[in-house]
Short mmCIF file of C-alpha atoms in Angstrom, two decimals:
data_model
loop_
_atom_site.label_atom_id
_atom_site.label_comp_id
_atom_site.label_asym_id
_atom_site.label_seq_id
_atom_site.Cartn_x
_atom_site.Cartn_y
_atom_site.Cartn_z
CA UNK M 178 32.97 -15.36 -6.27
CA UNK M 179 35.26 -17.51 -4.17
CA UNK M 180 36.80 -15.61 -1.10
CA UNK M 181 40.53 -14.88 -0.42
CA UNK M 182 42.40 -17.24 1.59
CA UNK M 183 44.12 -16.26 4.55
CA UNK M 184 47.90 -15.63 4.86
CA UNK M 185 48.78 -18.15 7.63
CA UNK M 186 51.80 -15.93 8.20
CA UNK M 187 49.91 -12.99 9.33
CA UNK M 188 48.41 -13.43 12.87
CA UNK M 189 44.61 -12.71 13.12
CA UNK M 190 42.96 -10.78 15.78
CA UNK M 191 39.24 -11.61 15.01
CA UNK M 192 37.53 -14.83 13.21
CA UNK M 193 35.48 -13.67 10.04
CA UNK M 194 32.07 -13.13 10.25
CA UNK M 195 29.77 -15.38 7.79
CA UNK M 196 26.70 -16.49 8.26
CA UNK M 197 25.21 -16.54 4.42
CA UNK M 198 26.75 -17.75 1.24
CA UNK M 199 24.19 -18.06 -1.56
CA UNK M 200 23.64 -14.28 -2.17
CA UNK M 201 20.80 -13.18 -4.28
CA UNK M 202 21.49 -10.06 -7.14
CA UNK M 203 17.65 -10.25 -7.71
CA UNK M 204 15.57 -10.80 -4.42
CA UNK M 205 12.97 -13.50 -3.83
CA UNK M 206 10.35 -11.41 -2.87
CA UNK M 207 10.56 -9.75 -6.05
CA UNK M 208 10.87 -13.31 -8.23
CA UNK M 209 7.68 -14.73 -6.76
CA UNK M 210 5.82 -12.23 -8.98
CA UNK M 211 6.97 -14.29 -11.47
CA UNK M 212 6.52 -17.96 -10.23
CA UNK M 213 3.28 -20.40 -11.02
CA UNK M 214 0.77 -21.27 -8.62
CA UNK M 215 3.22 -23.96 -7.54
CA UNK M 216 5.94 -21.47 -6.46
CA UNK M 217 7.89 -22.85 -9.96
CA UNK M 218 9.29 -21.12 -12.64
CA UNK M 219 11.68 -22.11 -15.46
CA UNK M 220 15.02 -20.45 -15.71
CA UNK M 221 16.98 -20.44 -19.34
CA UNK M 222 20.22 -20.13 -19.92
CA UNK M 223 21.42 -18.39 -23.32
CA UNK M 224 25.25 -19.73 -23.36
CA UNK M 225 24.49 -23.21 -22.61
CA UNK M 226 20.63 -23.64 -23.82
CA UNK M 227 19.55 -25.43 -20.72
CA UNK M 228 15.76 -24.60 -19.34
CA UNK M 229 15.09 -25.95 -15.69
CA UNK M 230 12.36 -25.71 -13.52
CA UNK M 231 13.33 -24.01 -10.05
CA UNK M 232 11.81 -22.27 -6.92
CA UNK M 233 12.36 -18.78 -6.68
CA UNK M 234 14.99 -18.92 -4.32
CA UNK M 235 17.03 -21.14 -6.93
CA UNK M 236 17.74 -18.52 -9.52
CA UNK M 237 19.70 -15.24 -10.20
CA UNK M 238 22.64 -15.55 -6.96
CA UNK M 239 25.84 -15.96 -6.57
CA UNK M 240 28.12 -17.54 -4.02
CA UNK M 241 29.44 -15.41 -1.25
CA UNK M 242 28.42 -12.09 -3.74
CA UNK M 243 27.83 -9.84 -1.28
CA UNK M 244 30.64 -10.93 1.71
CA UNK M 245 33.00 -7.78 1.62
CA UNK M 246 36.87 -7.74 2.78
CA UNK M 247 38.43 -5.17 5.16
CA UNK M 248 42.27 -5.47 4.91
CA UNK M 249 44.33 -3.93 7.68
CA UNK M 250 46.51 -1.14 5.83
CA UNK M 251 49.57 -2.14 8.27
CA UNK M 252 49.50 -5.47 9.15
CA UNK M 253 47.82 -6.85 6.25
CA UNK M 254 45.42 -8.75 8.16
CA UNK M 255 42.26 -9.78 6.14
CA UNK M 256 38.35 -9.94 7.69
CA UNK M 257 35.45 -11.36 5.88
CA UNK M 258 32.14 -9.92 6.51
CA UNK M 259 28.62 -10.84 4.91
CA UNK M 260 27.30 -7.40 6.37
CA UNK M 261 26.41 -5.99 3.04
CA UNK M 262 24.19 -9.29 2.77
CA UNK M 263 22.31 -9.06 5.72
CA UNK M 264 21.73 -4.77 4.92
CA UNK M 265 20.33 -5.82 1.83
CA UNK M 266 17.97 -8.09 3.17
CA UNK M 267 17.21 -5.57 5.74
CA UNK M 268 16.24 -3.49 2.55
CA UNK M 269 14.04 -6.29 1.02
CA UNK M 270 12.05 -6.85 3.85
CA UNK M 271 11.29 -3.08 3.82
CA UNK M 272 10.19 -3.37 -0.07
CA UNK M 273 8.51 -6.42 -0.08
CA UNK M 274 4.77 -5.42 1.48
CA UNK M 275 4.30 -2.05 -0.70
CA UNK M 276 5.84 -3.89 -3.82
CA UNK M 277 2.66 -6.81 -2.79
CA UNK M 278 0.18 -4.24 -2.43
CA UNK M 279 1.19 -2.97 -5.93
CA UNK M 280 1.36 -6.26 -7.26
CA UNK M 281 -2.23 -7.13 -5.39
CA UNK M 282 -3.84 -4.07 -7.13
CA UNK M 283 -7.07 -5.27 -9.17
CA UNK M 284 -7.37 -2.60 -12.62
CA UNK M 285 -6.55 -2.61 -15.89
CA UNK M 286 -4.59 0.07 -15.92
CA UNK M 287 -2.76 2.44 -12.84
CA UNK M 288 -1.50 5.58 -13.57
CA UNK M 289 0.48 5.91 -10.53
CA UNK M 290 -0.40 9.16 -9.58
CA UNK M 291 0.34 8.23 -5.83
CA UNK M 292 3.54 9.86 -5.18
CA UNK M 293 3.98 7.10 -2.66
CA UNK M 294 3.64 4.03 -4.76
CA UNK M 295 5.59 5.56 -7.48
CA UNK M 296 8.82 6.51 -4.88
CA UNK M 297 8.56 2.54 -3.68
CA UNK M 298 9.30 1.85 -7.25
CA UNK M 299 11.90 3.86 -7.76
CA UNK M 300 13.56 2.64 -4.88
CA UNK M 301 13.35 -1.08 -5.49
CA UNK M 302 14.66 -0.02 -9.39
CA UNK M 303 17.63 2.12 -8.17
CA UNK M 304 18.25 -0.70 -5.79
CA UNK M 305 17.83 -3.75 -8.46
CA UNK M 306 19.59 -1.79 -11.15
CA UNK M 307 23.47 -1.16 -9.10
CA UNK M 308 23.10 -4.81 -7.53
CA UNK M 309 23.09 -7.14 -10.99
CA UNK M 310 26.37 -8.40 -12.50
CA UNK M 311 25.44 -6.94 -15.44
CA UNK M 312 25.69 -3.61 -13.96
CA UNK M 313 28.40 -3.60 -12.27
CA UNK M 314 30.68 -1.60 -14.97
CA UNK M 315 28.63 1.15 -14.20
CA UNK M 316 28.70 0.61 -10.63
CA UNK M 317 32.39 0.70 -10.25
CA UNK M 318 32.63 3.51 -12.45
CA UNK M 319 30.29 5.71 -10.22
CA UNK M 320 32.40 4.47 -7.23
CA UNK M 321 35.56 5.80 -8.94
CA UNK M 322 34.64 8.72 -10.38
CA UNK M 323 31.82 10.52 -8.43
CA UNK M 324 32.69 12.03 -4.93
CA UNK M 325 30.12 10.78 -2.10
CA UNK M 326 28.54 13.95 -2.02
CA UNK M 327 27.55 13.67 -5.94
CA UNK M 328 25.52 11.35 -4.41
CA UNK M 329 24.35 12.83 -1.48
CA UNK M 330 25.94 11.39 1.59
CA UNK M 331 29.34 11.75 2.94
CA UNK M 332 32.08 11.29 5.86
CA UNK M 333 31.98 13.75 8.57
CA UNK M 334 34.23 14.47 11.58
CA UNK M 335 33.21 15.36 15.03
CA UNK M 336 32.85 18.93 14.39
CA UNK M 337 30.75 18.41 11.16
CA UNK M 338 33.46 19.00 8.57
CA UNK M 339 33.53 16.79 5.55
CA UNK M 340 36.47 14.48 5.61
CA UNK M 341 37.76 13.98 1.91
CA UNK M 342 40.12 11.97 2.65
CA UNK M 343 37.92 8.98 4.38
CA UNK M 344 36.08 9.33 1.69
CA UNK M 345 39.50 8.49 -0.98
CA UNK M 346 40.41 5.81 2.06
CA UNK M 347 36.61 4.25 1.92
CA UNK M 348 36.70 3.85 -1.82
CA UNK M 349 39.66 1.50 -1.52
CA UNK M 350 37.75 -1.04 1.03
CA UNK M 351 36.22 -3.78 -0.79
CA UNK M 352 32.92 -4.32 1.80
CA UNK M 353 32.67 -0.46 1.90
CA UNK M 354 32.10 -0.82 -2.34
CA UNK M 355 29.78 -3.99 -1.53
CA UNK M 356 26.97 -1.52 0.02
CA UNK M 357 26.75 1.09 -2.79
CA UNK M 358 23.72 -0.79 -3.83
CA UNK M 359 21.52 -0.01 -1.07
CA UNK M 360 23.32 3.49 -0.55
CA UNK M 361 22.76 4.83 -3.59
CA UNK M 362 19.02 3.48 -3.45
CA UNK M 363 18.79 5.25 0.01
CA UNK M 364 19.90 8.50 -1.44
CA UNK M 365 17.45 8.64 -4.62
CA UNK M 366 15.90 11.50 -3.40
CA UNK M 367 18.97 13.39 -3.49
CA UNK M 368 18.03 16.87 -5.42
CA UNK M 369 21.35 15.85 -7.78
CA UNK M 370 19.29 13.51 -9.94
CA UNK M 371 15.53 13.17 -8.29
CA UNK M 372 12.44 14.11 -10.91
CA UNK M 373 9.55 14.97 -9.78
CA UNK M 374 7.71 13.26 -12.47
CA UNK M 375 5.06 10.75 -10.76
CA UNK M 376 2.63 10.98 -13.73
CA UNK M 377 5.07 9.11 -16.01
CA UNK M 378 4.85 6.50 -14.13
CA UNK M 379 2.36 3.68 -14.92
CA UNK M 380 1.78 -0.07 -14.39
CA UNK M 381 0.30 -1.86 -17.73
CA UNK M 382 -1.88 -4.98 -16.56
CA UNK M 383 -0.90 -7.60 -18.62
CA UNK M 384 -4.05 -10.25 -18.90
CA UNK M 385 -2.32 -12.45 -20.85
CA UNK M 386 0.47 -12.80 -17.90
CA UNK M 387 3.53 -12.86 -20.42
CA UNK M 388 5.83 -10.43 -18.86
CA UNK M 389 9.35 -12.07 -19.03
CA UNK M 390 12.37 -11.25 -15.92
CA UNK M 391 15.87 -11.98 -16.35
CA UNK M 392 19.19 -11.31 -14.69
CA UNK M 393 18.83 -7.46 -15.88
CA UNK M 394 15.16 -6.58 -15.67
CA UNK M 395 15.52 -3.12 -16.21
CA UNK M 396 15.97 -1.82 -19.59
CA UNK M 397 16.54 1.87 -19.55
CA UNK M 398 16.19 4.04 -22.66
CA UNK M 399 19.84 5.19 -22.03
CA UNK M 400 22.23 5.81 -19.50
CA UNK M 401 23.96 8.46 -18.13
CA UNK M 402 24.25 7.89 -14.60
CA UNK M 403 21.57 7.90 -11.67
CA UNK M 404 19.37 10.37 -13.00
CA UNK M 405 18.44 7.48 -16.01
CA UNK M 406 16.68 5.37 -13.28
CA UNK M 407 14.43 8.46 -12.90
CA UNK M 408 13.90 8.76 -17.07
CA UNK M 409 12.71 6.61 -19.69
CA UNK M 410 12.61 2.95 -18.36
CA UNK M 411 10.97 -0.77 -18.66
CA UNK M 412 10.65 -2.90 -15.92
CA UNK M 413 8.54 -6.01 -15.04
CA UNK M 414 6.71 -5.94 -11.94
CA UNK M 415 5.13 -9.34 -12.20
CA UNK M 416 3.98 -12.10 -14.73
CA UNK M 417 1.32 -9.70 -15.88
CA UNK M 418 2.71 -6.06 -14.79
CA UNK M 419 4.96 -4.18 -16.39
CA UNK M 420 6.28 -0.51 -15.10
CA UNK M 421 6.60 1.96 -17.66
CA UNK M 422 8.12 5.62 -17.26
CA UNK M 423 7.68 7.48 -20.17
CA UNK M 424 6.24 11.39 -20.56
CA UNK M 425 2.66 11.97 -20.32
CA UNK M 426 -0.23 10.00 -19.72
CA UNK M 427 -0.30 6.36 -21.73
CA UNK M 428 -3.00 4.88 -23.04
CA UNK M 429 -4.65 1.89 -21.44
CA UNK M 430 -3.38 -1.24 -23.30
CA UNK M 431 0.02 -2.02 -25.59
CA UNK M 432 -0.95 -3.64 -28.68
CA UNK M 433 0.29 -7.41 -29.30
CA UNK M 434 3.15 -6.61 -31.41
CA UNK M 435 4.22 -3.88 -28.99
CA UNK M 436 3.88 -6.75 -26.32
CA UNK M 437 6.08 -9.23 -28.27
CA UNK M 438 8.88 -6.44 -28.92
CA UNK M 439 9.43 -5.46 -25.54
CA UNK M 440 9.31 -10.02 -24.58
CA UNK M 441 12.17 -10.00 -27.47
CA UNK M 442 14.06 -6.54 -25.93
CA UNK M 443 13.75 -8.49 -22.76
CA UNK M 444 15.32 -11.39 -24.04
CA UNK M 445 18.15 -9.59 -25.64
CA UNK M 446 18.60 -7.56 -22.79
CA UNK M 447 19.66 -10.41 -20.39
CA UNK M 448 23.03 -11.23 -19.49
CA UNK M 449 22.39 -14.88 -19.13
CA UNK M 450 18.99 -15.87 -17.73
CA UNK M 451 15.59 -15.49 -18.61
CA UNK M 452 13.02 -16.13 -16.12
CA UNK M 453 9.12 -17.17 -17.00
CA UNK M 454 6.47 -19.78 -15.46
CA UNK M 455 5.96 -21.31 -18.92
CA UNK M 456 9.05 -22.71 -21.04
CA UNK M 457 7.14 -22.87 -24.31
CA UNK M 458 6.67 -18.81 -24.33
CA UNK M 459 10.42 -18.37 -23.82
CA UNK M 460 11.46 -20.58 -26.61
CA UNK M 461 8.41 -18.23 -28.70
CA UNK M 462 10.31 -15.32 -28.22
CA UNK M 463 13.54 -16.66 -28.51
CA UNK M 464 12.76 -18.45 -31.70
CA UNK M 465 11.08 -14.62 -32.84
CA UNK M 466 14.56 -12.97 -31.94
CA UNK M 467 16.78 -15.25 -33.70
CA UNK M 468 14.56 -15.82 -36.99
CA UNK M 469 13.19 -12.34 -37.38
CA UNK M 470 14.56 -9.79 -35.13
CA UNK M 471 18.11 -10.26 -35.29
CA UNK M 472 18.77 -11.03 -38.54
CA UNK M 473 17.26 -7.61 -39.59
CA UNK M 474 20.84 -5.75 -38.70
CA UNK M 475 23.60 -5.32 -36.95
CA UNK M 476 22.30 -2.86 -34.46
CA UNK M 477 18.90 -4.29 -34.25
CA UNK M 478 18.27 -4.23 -30.64
CA UNK M 479 19.34 -0.29 -29.93
CA UNK M 480 16.86 0.00 -33.41
CA UNK M 481 14.04 -2.04 -31.70
CA UNK M 482 14.31 -0.29 -28.08
CA UNK M 483 13.90 3.04 -29.66
CA UNK M 484 11.34 2.01 -31.53
CA UNK M 485 9.07 0.82 -28.61
CA UNK M 486 10.05 4.04 -26.49
CA UNK M 487 9.09 5.73 -29.98
CA UNK M 488 5.67 4.02 -29.74
CA UNK M 489 4.97 4.55 -26.38
CA UNK M 490 5.43 8.32 -26.97
CA UNK M 491 3.44 8.23 -29.71
CA UNK M 492 0.51 6.86 -27.57
CA UNK M 493 0.83 9.10 -24.82
CA UNK M 494 -2.27 11.79 -24.08
#
């Protein structure tokens, strides 16, 4: 994101507060689950057909993405501050250790019966979903249409009275809007969209190490607001772990054809970039998508997604 220029005709009372510039919308600690033994992975660009090997810090970032703008309502003075980036880094530090523990669990299948494990995953999924550029349209719609109390938080005066006026004013502040991904993730326990469905969440451990990740890694069966992130979804946790949320208990493994279908859907669902340690598998999935799946029908992706979730539902015990 290109930062706006200050108007030389407006007197400035304070300097900008910017100490960072390369802002990841997919956290580096998450991407480390998809690197090879050398800490590298391949990034494929769907637009340019370019593929290159990079480190986990070299992908899924934009310049000044989380630098916010505060503008004085009377003087027009503008202040730039990368506070959202530092705030997000703090959330990532909280999440990284429990996610590493989940990744290092030695098992063929984990039903995720532990509510704390499921809650950690939900936190990460909420946090990621609202950060990725592909979902900005959903984020802007939520900010503009939802009242803060609908999301479980709000502004209050010294007497404890809710200030609706301040809520409306803050929605116009760019810096405040950029904090929303962390605020929504932190308020995910709010009863308006929380679901106590820990038994529905499981991790498939793919011993074949073929779970892609992308710049839009969370695949929802359908979307109708924050509560959708508590329902049916697919989410790659690492190169050999796929999180599945579907009603009921699941069998211990995924058929090979379903694993391939999920890879094709992940490739299609990516806004632009796909990442994986081996580039030949990226091109294998690309070839399957272009020469087998996409020619079948104009709405092939929606049909394939529903087929995958239906198969997982039929497998549930």
